[in-house]
mmCIF file with all atom_site columns, C-alpha atoms in Angstrom:
data_model
loop_
_atom_site.group_PDB
_atom_site.id
_atom_site.type_symbol
_atom_site.label_atom_id
_atom_site.label_alt_id
_atom_site.label_comp_id
_atom_site.label_asym_id
_atom_site.label_entity_id
_atom_site.label_seq_id
_atom_site.pdbx_PDB_ins_code
_atom_site.Cartn_x
_atom_site.Cartn_y
_atom_site.Cartn_z
_atom_site.occupancy
_atom_site.B_iso_or_equiv
_atom_site.pdbx_formal_charge
_atom_site.auth_seq_id
_atom_site.auth_comp_id
_atom_site.auth_asym_id
_atom_site.auth_atom_id
_atom_site.pdbx_PDB_model_num
ATOM 1   C CA . MET A 1 1   ? 0.075   0.097  -0.290  1.00 82.00 ? 55  MET A CA 1
ATOM 2   C CA . ARG A 1 2   ? 1.922   3.338  -1.221  1.00 93.00 ? 56  ARG A CA 1
ATOM 3   C CA . PHE A 1 3   ? 0.217   5.582  1.467   1.00 96.00 ? 57  PHE A CA 1
ATOM 4   C CA . GLU A 1 4   ? 0.691   2.657  4.878   1.00 94.00 ? 58  GLU A CA 1
ATOM 5   C CA . ASN A 1 5   ? 2.080   4.447  7.926   1.00 93.00 ? 59  ASN A CA 1
ATOM 6   C CA . GLN A 1 6   ? 1.179   7.765  7.023   1.00 98.00 ? 60  GLN A CA 1
ATOM 7   C CA . VAL A 1 7   ? -1.368  10.139 8.749   1.00 98.00 ? 61  VAL A CA 1
ATOM 8   C CA . ALA A 1 8   ? -3.282  12.779 5.657   1.00 98.00 ? 62  ALA A CA 1
ATOM 9   C CA . ILE A 1 9   ? -4.925  15.625 6.949   1.00 98.00 ? 63  ILE A CA 1
ATOM 10  C CA . VAL A 1 10  ? -8.159  16.438 4.219   1.00 98.00 ? 64  VAL A CA 1
ATOM 11  C CA . THR A 1 11  ? -9.549  19.638 3.847   1.00 95.00 ? 65  THR A CA 1
ATOM 12  C CA . GLY A 1 12  ? -12.684 19.794 2.395   1.00 93.00 ? 66  GLY A CA 1
ATOM 13  C CA . ALA A 1 13  ? -13.168 15.580 2.755   1.00 96.00 ? 67  ALA A CA 1
ATOM 14  C CA . GLY A 1 14  ? -16.760 16.301 3.722   1.00 94.00 ? 68  GLY A CA 1
ATOM 15  C CA . ARG A 1 15  ? -18.372 16.159 0.395   1.00 92.00 ? 69  ARG A CA 1
ATOM 16  C CA . GLY A 1 16  ? -16.680 16.128 -3.120  1.00 92.00 ? 70  GLY A CA 1
ATOM 17  C CA . ILE A 1 17  ? -12.991 15.967 -4.204  1.00 94.00 ? 71  ILE A CA 1
ATOM 18  C CA . GLY A 1 18  ? -12.107 15.840 -0.862  1.00 95.00 ? 72  GLY A CA 1
ATOM 19  C CA . HIS A 1 19  ? -14.323 13.474 0.314   1.00 97.00 ? 73  HIS A CA 1
ATOM 20  C CA . ALA A 1 20  ? -12.972 11.483 -2.545  1.00 97.00 ? 74  ALA A CA 1
ATOM 21  C CA . ILE A 1 21  ? -9.371  12.372 -2.278  1.00 97.00 ? 75  ILE A CA 1
ATOM 22  C CA . THR A 1 22  ? -10.192 10.727 1.825   1.00 97.00 ? 76  THR A CA 1
ATOM 23  C CA . LEU A 1 23  ? -11.412 7.255  0.456   1.00 97.00 ? 77  LEU A CA 1
ATOM 24  C CA . ARG A 1 24  ? -8.464  6.774  -1.993  1.00 97.00 ? 78  ARG A CA 1
ATOM 25  C CA . LEU A 1 25  ? -5.630  7.624  0.611   1.00 98.00 ? 79  LEU A CA 1
ATOM 26  C CA . ALA A 1 26  ? -7.658  5.940  2.995   1.00 98.00 ? 80  ALA A CA 1
ATOM 27  C CA . SER A 1 27  ? -8.115  2.388  0.138   1.00 96.00 ? 81  SER A CA 1
ATOM 28  C CA . GLU A 1 28  ? -4.140  2.866  0.232   1.00 96.00 ? 82  GLU A CA 1
ATOM 29  C CA . GLY A 1 29  ? -3.318  3.015  3.847   1.00 97.00 ? 83  GLY A CA 1
ATOM 30  C CA . ALA A 1 30  ? -3.763  6.040  5.415   1.00 98.00 ? 84  ALA A CA 1
ATOM 31  C CA . ARG A 1 31  ? -4.810  7.214  8.360   1.00 98.00 ? 85  ARG A CA 1
ATOM 32  C CA . VAL A 1 32  ? -6.477  10.287 7.971   1.00 98.00 ? 86  VAL A CA 1
ATOM 33  C CA . ALA A 1 33  ? -8.111  13.670 9.027   1.00 98.00 ? 87  ALA A CA 1
ATOM 34  C CA . CYS A 1 34  ? -11.522 14.072 7.595   1.00 98.00 ? 88  CYS A CA 1
ATOM 35  C CA . ILE A 1 35  ? -12.033 17.898 7.974   1.00 97.00 ? 89  ILE A CA 1
ATOM 36  C CA . SER A 1 36  ? -15.100 20.021 7.401   1.00 95.00 ? 90  SER A CA 1
ATOM 37  C CA . ARG A 1 37  ? -16.824 22.873 7.802   1.00 92.00 ? 91  ARG A CA 1
ATOM 38  C CA . THR A 1 38  ? -19.768 20.540 9.756   1.00 93.00 ? 92  THR A CA 1
ATOM 39  C CA . GLU A 1 39  ? -19.657 18.197 11.527  1.00 96.00 ? 93  GLU A CA 1
ATOM 40  C CA . ALA A 1 40  ? -21.979 15.484 10.363  1.00 97.00 ? 94  ALA A CA 1
ATOM 41  C CA . ASN A 1 41  ? -20.635 15.280 7.198   1.00 96.00 ? 95  ASN A CA 1
ATOM 42  C CA . ALA A 1 42  ? -16.744 15.103 8.556   1.00 97.00 ? 96  ALA A CA 1
ATOM 43  C CA . LYS A 1 43  ? -18.470 11.874 9.979   1.00 98.00 ? 97  LYS A CA 1
ATOM 44  C CA . LYS A 1 44  ? -19.935 11.201 7.386   1.00 98.00 ? 98  LYS A CA 1
ATOM 45  C CA . THR A 1 45  ? -17.231 10.261 5.193   1.00 98.00 ? 99  THR A CA 1
ATOM 46  C CA . ALA A 1 46  ? -14.856 9.102  8.780   1.00 98.00 ? 100 ALA A CA 1
ATOM 47  C CA . LYS A 1 47  ? -17.711 6.778  9.108   1.00 98.00 ? 101 LYS A CA 1
ATOM 48  C CA . GLN A 1 48  ? -17.377 5.353  5.743   1.00 97.00 ? 102 GLN A CA 1
ATOM 49  C CA . ILE A 1 49  ? -13.152 4.467  6.567   1.00 98.00 ? 103 ILE A CA 1
ATOM 50  C CA . ASN A 1 50  ? -13.662 2.874  9.094   1.00 98.00 ? 104 ASN A CA 1
ATOM 51  C CA . GLY A 1 51  ? -16.383 0.982  8.109   1.00 97.00 ? 105 GLY A CA 1
ATOM 52  C CA . THR A 1 52  ? -13.818 -1.181 6.400   1.00 94.00 ? 106 THR A CA 1
ATOM 53  C CA . GLN A 1 53  ? -11.295 0.219  7.787   1.00 94.00 ? 107 GLN A CA 1
ATOM 54  C CA . PRO A 1 54  ? -11.670 0.184  11.628  1.00 95.00 ? 108 PRO A CA 1
ATOM 55  C CA . ASN A 1 55  ? -9.985  3.133  12.871  1.00 95.00 ? 109 ASN A CA 1
ATOM 56  C CA . ALA A 1 56  ? -8.320  4.510  9.933   1.00 97.00 ? 110 ALA A CA 1
ATOM 57  C CA . ALA A 1 57  ? -10.302 8.227  10.537  1.00 98.00 ? 111 ALA A CA 1
ATOM 58  C CA . ARG A 1 58  ? -11.102 10.423 12.324  1.00 98.00 ? 112 ARG A CA 1
ATOM 59  C CA . ALA A 1 59  ? -14.060 13.136 11.980  1.00 98.00 ? 113 ALA A CA 1
ATOM 60  C CA . TYR A 1 60  ? -12.676 17.377 13.202  1.00 98.00 ? 114 TYR A CA 1
ATOM 61  C CA . ALA A 1 61  ? -15.291 19.659 12.054  1.00 96.00 ? 115 ALA A CA 1
ATOM 62  C CA . ILE A 1 62  ? -13.254 23.825 12.198  1.00 94.00 ? 116 ILE A CA 1
ATOM 63  C CA . ASP A 1 63  ? -13.373 26.389 9.828   1.00 88.00 ? 117 ASP A CA 1
ATOM 64  C CA . VAL A 1 64  ? -10.236 26.655 8.175   1.00 85.00 ? 118 VAL A CA 1
ATOM 65  C CA . ALA A 1 65  ? -10.052 29.754 7.407   1.00 82.00 ? 119 ALA A CA 1
ATOM 66  C CA . SER A 1 66  ? -9.885  30.385 11.238  1.00 87.00 ? 120 SER A CA 1
ATOM 67  C CA . HIS A 1 67  ? -6.205  30.461 11.942  1.00 88.00 ? 121 HIS A CA 1
ATOM 68  C CA . ALA A 1 68  ? -6.942  29.780 15.933  1.00 93.00 ? 122 ALA A CA 1
ATOM 69  C CA . ALA A 1 69  ? -9.200  26.832 14.673  1.00 93.00 ? 123 ALA A CA 1
ATOM 70  C CA . VAL A 1 70  ? -6.502  25.592 12.709  1.00 91.00 ? 124 VAL A CA 1
ATOM 71  C CA . GLN A 1 71  ? -3.278  26.206 14.733  1.00 95.00 ? 125 GLN A CA 1
ATOM 72  C CA . LYS A 1 72  ? -5.506  24.303 17.550  1.00 96.00 ? 126 LYS A CA 1
ATOM 73  C CA . LEU A 1 73  ? -7.128  21.332 15.087  1.00 95.00 ? 127 LEU A CA 1
ATOM 74  C CA . GLY A 1 74  ? -3.048  21.106 13.932  1.00 95.00 ? 128 GLY A CA 1
ATOM 75  C CA . THR A 1 75  ? -2.027  20.206 17.882  1.00 96.00 ? 129 THR A CA 1
ATOM 76  C CA . GLN A 1 76  ? -5.060  17.758 18.616  1.00 97.00 ? 130 GLN A CA 1
ATOM 77  C CA . ILE A 1 77  ? -4.465  16.455 15.222  1.00 97.00 ? 131 ILE A CA 1
ATOM 78  C CA . LEU A 1 78  ? -0.795  15.642 16.456  1.00 97.00 ? 132 LEU A CA 1
ATOM 79  C CA . GLU A 1 79  ? -2.219  14.647 19.578  1.00 98.00 ? 133 GLU A CA 1
ATOM 80  C CA . ASP A 1 80  ? -4.542  11.733 17.683  1.00 97.00 ? 134 ASP A CA 1
ATOM 81  C CA . PHE A 1 81  ? -2.342  10.215 15.099  1.00 98.00 ? 135 PHE A CA 1
ATOM 82  C CA . GLY A 1 82  ? 1.110   11.240 16.683  1.00 97.00 ? 136 GLY A CA 1
ATOM 83  C CA . LYS A 1 83  ? 2.156   12.395 13.485  1.00 98.00 ? 137 LYS A CA 1
ATOM 84  C CA . ILE A 1 84  ? 1.545   14.621 10.020  1.00 97.00 ? 138 ILE A CA 1
ATOM 85  C CA . ASP A 1 85  ? 2.520   13.171 6.544   1.00 98.00 ? 139 ASP A CA 1
ATOM 86  C CA . ILE A 1 86  ? 0.233   14.479 4.438   1.00 98.00 ? 140 ILE A CA 1
ATOM 87  C CA . LEU A 1 87  ? -1.345  17.495 3.958   1.00 96.00 ? 141 LEU A CA 1
ATOM 88  C CA . VAL A 1 88  ? -4.217  18.459 1.191   1.00 96.00 ? 142 VAL A CA 1
ATOM 89  C CA . ASN A 1 89  ? -5.686  22.025 0.910   1.00 91.00 ? 143 ASN A CA 1
ATOM 90  C CA . ASN A 1 90  ? -8.479  20.995 -0.410  1.00 86.00 ? 144 ASN A CA 1
ATOM 91  C CA . ALA A 1 91  ? -11.635 23.438 1.361   1.00 78.00 ? 145 ALA A CA 1
ATOM 92  C CA . GLY A 1 92  ? -13.123 25.985 -0.302  1.00 66.00 ? 146 GLY A CA 1
ATOM 93  C CA . VAL A 1 93  ? -15.776 27.709 -1.109  1.00 60.00 ? 147 VAL A CA 1
ATOM 94  C CA . THR A 1 94  ? -18.065 29.663 -3.703  1.00 60.00 ? 148 THR A CA 1
ATOM 95  C CA . ARG A 1 95  ? -20.510 32.231 -4.876  1.00 59.00 ? 149 ARG A CA 1
ATOM 96  C CA . ASP A 1 96  ? -21.158 31.298 -8.044  1.00 65.00 ? 150 ASP A CA 1
ATOM 97  C CA . GLY A 1 97  ? -21.166 34.657 -10.040 1.00 66.00 ? 151 GLY A CA 1
ATOM 98  C CA . LEU A 1 98  ? -18.972 37.869 -11.825 1.00 70.00 ? 152 LEU A CA 1
ATOM 99  C CA . SER A 1 99  ? -16.266 38.670 -9.267  1.00 68.00 ? 153 SER A CA 1
ATOM 100 C CA . MET A 1 100 ? -17.668 42.866 -9.623  1.00 70.00 ? 154 MET A CA 1
ATOM 101 C CA . ARG A 1 101 ? -21.504 41.698 -8.900  1.00 76.00 ? 155 ARG A CA 1
ATOM 102 C CA . MET A 1 102 ? -20.406 39.923 -5.575  1.00 71.00 ? 156 MET A CA 1
ATOM 103 C CA . SER A 1 103 ? -20.202 41.236 -2.183  1.00 79.00 ? 157 SER A CA 1
ATOM 104 C CA . MET A 1 104 ? -17.902 42.315 -0.255  1.00 77.00 ? 158 MET A CA 1
ATOM 105 C CA . GLU A 1 105 ? -19.112 39.994 2.343   1.00 79.00 ? 159 GLU A CA 1
ATOM 106 C CA . ASP A 1 106 ? -18.976 37.114 -0.692  1.00 71.00 ? 160 ASP A CA 1
ATOM 107 C CA . TRP A 1 107 ? -15.761 38.441 -1.836  1.00 67.00 ? 161 TRP A CA 1
ATOM 108 C CA . ASP A 1 108 ? -14.196 37.555 1.321   1.00 71.00 ? 162 ASP A CA 1
ATOM 109 C CA . THR A 1 109 ? -15.509 34.529 2.353   1.00 69.00 ? 163 THR A CA 1
ATOM 110 C CA . VAL A 1 110 ? -14.424 32.663 -1.024  1.00 63.00 ? 164 VAL A CA 1
ATOM 111 C CA . ILE A 1 111 ? -11.007 34.309 -0.679  1.00 65.00 ? 165 ILE A CA 1
ATOM 112 C CA . ASN A 1 112 ? -10.438 33.592 2.697   1.00 69.00 ? 166 ASN A CA 1
ATOM 113 C CA . THR A 1 113 ? -11.363 29.869 2.486   1.00 63.00 ? 167 THR A CA 1
#
């Protein structure tokens, strides 16, 4: 297995591309920290992985735009897994529309996430 004995952090792991990346890393032997803004999505991904690979995944819900939350989570992941080998910085949001028509709040959300 390509990622055996490695620990991966995947942001945006609750849906879409992040979900698929998380499943693939786990299938290749990695233990995975599944990070999503919503706890339910993070838990769903971790449960799916742990169903076939017991204790291979943990769920974490944070807003990755918060520097303090990310620092705290990094410490927690090191405590939970003992190390970090891989980071997939996949989290992001979209606000469909032309940038010139976006509100400043939407612009800040897209850029800061």
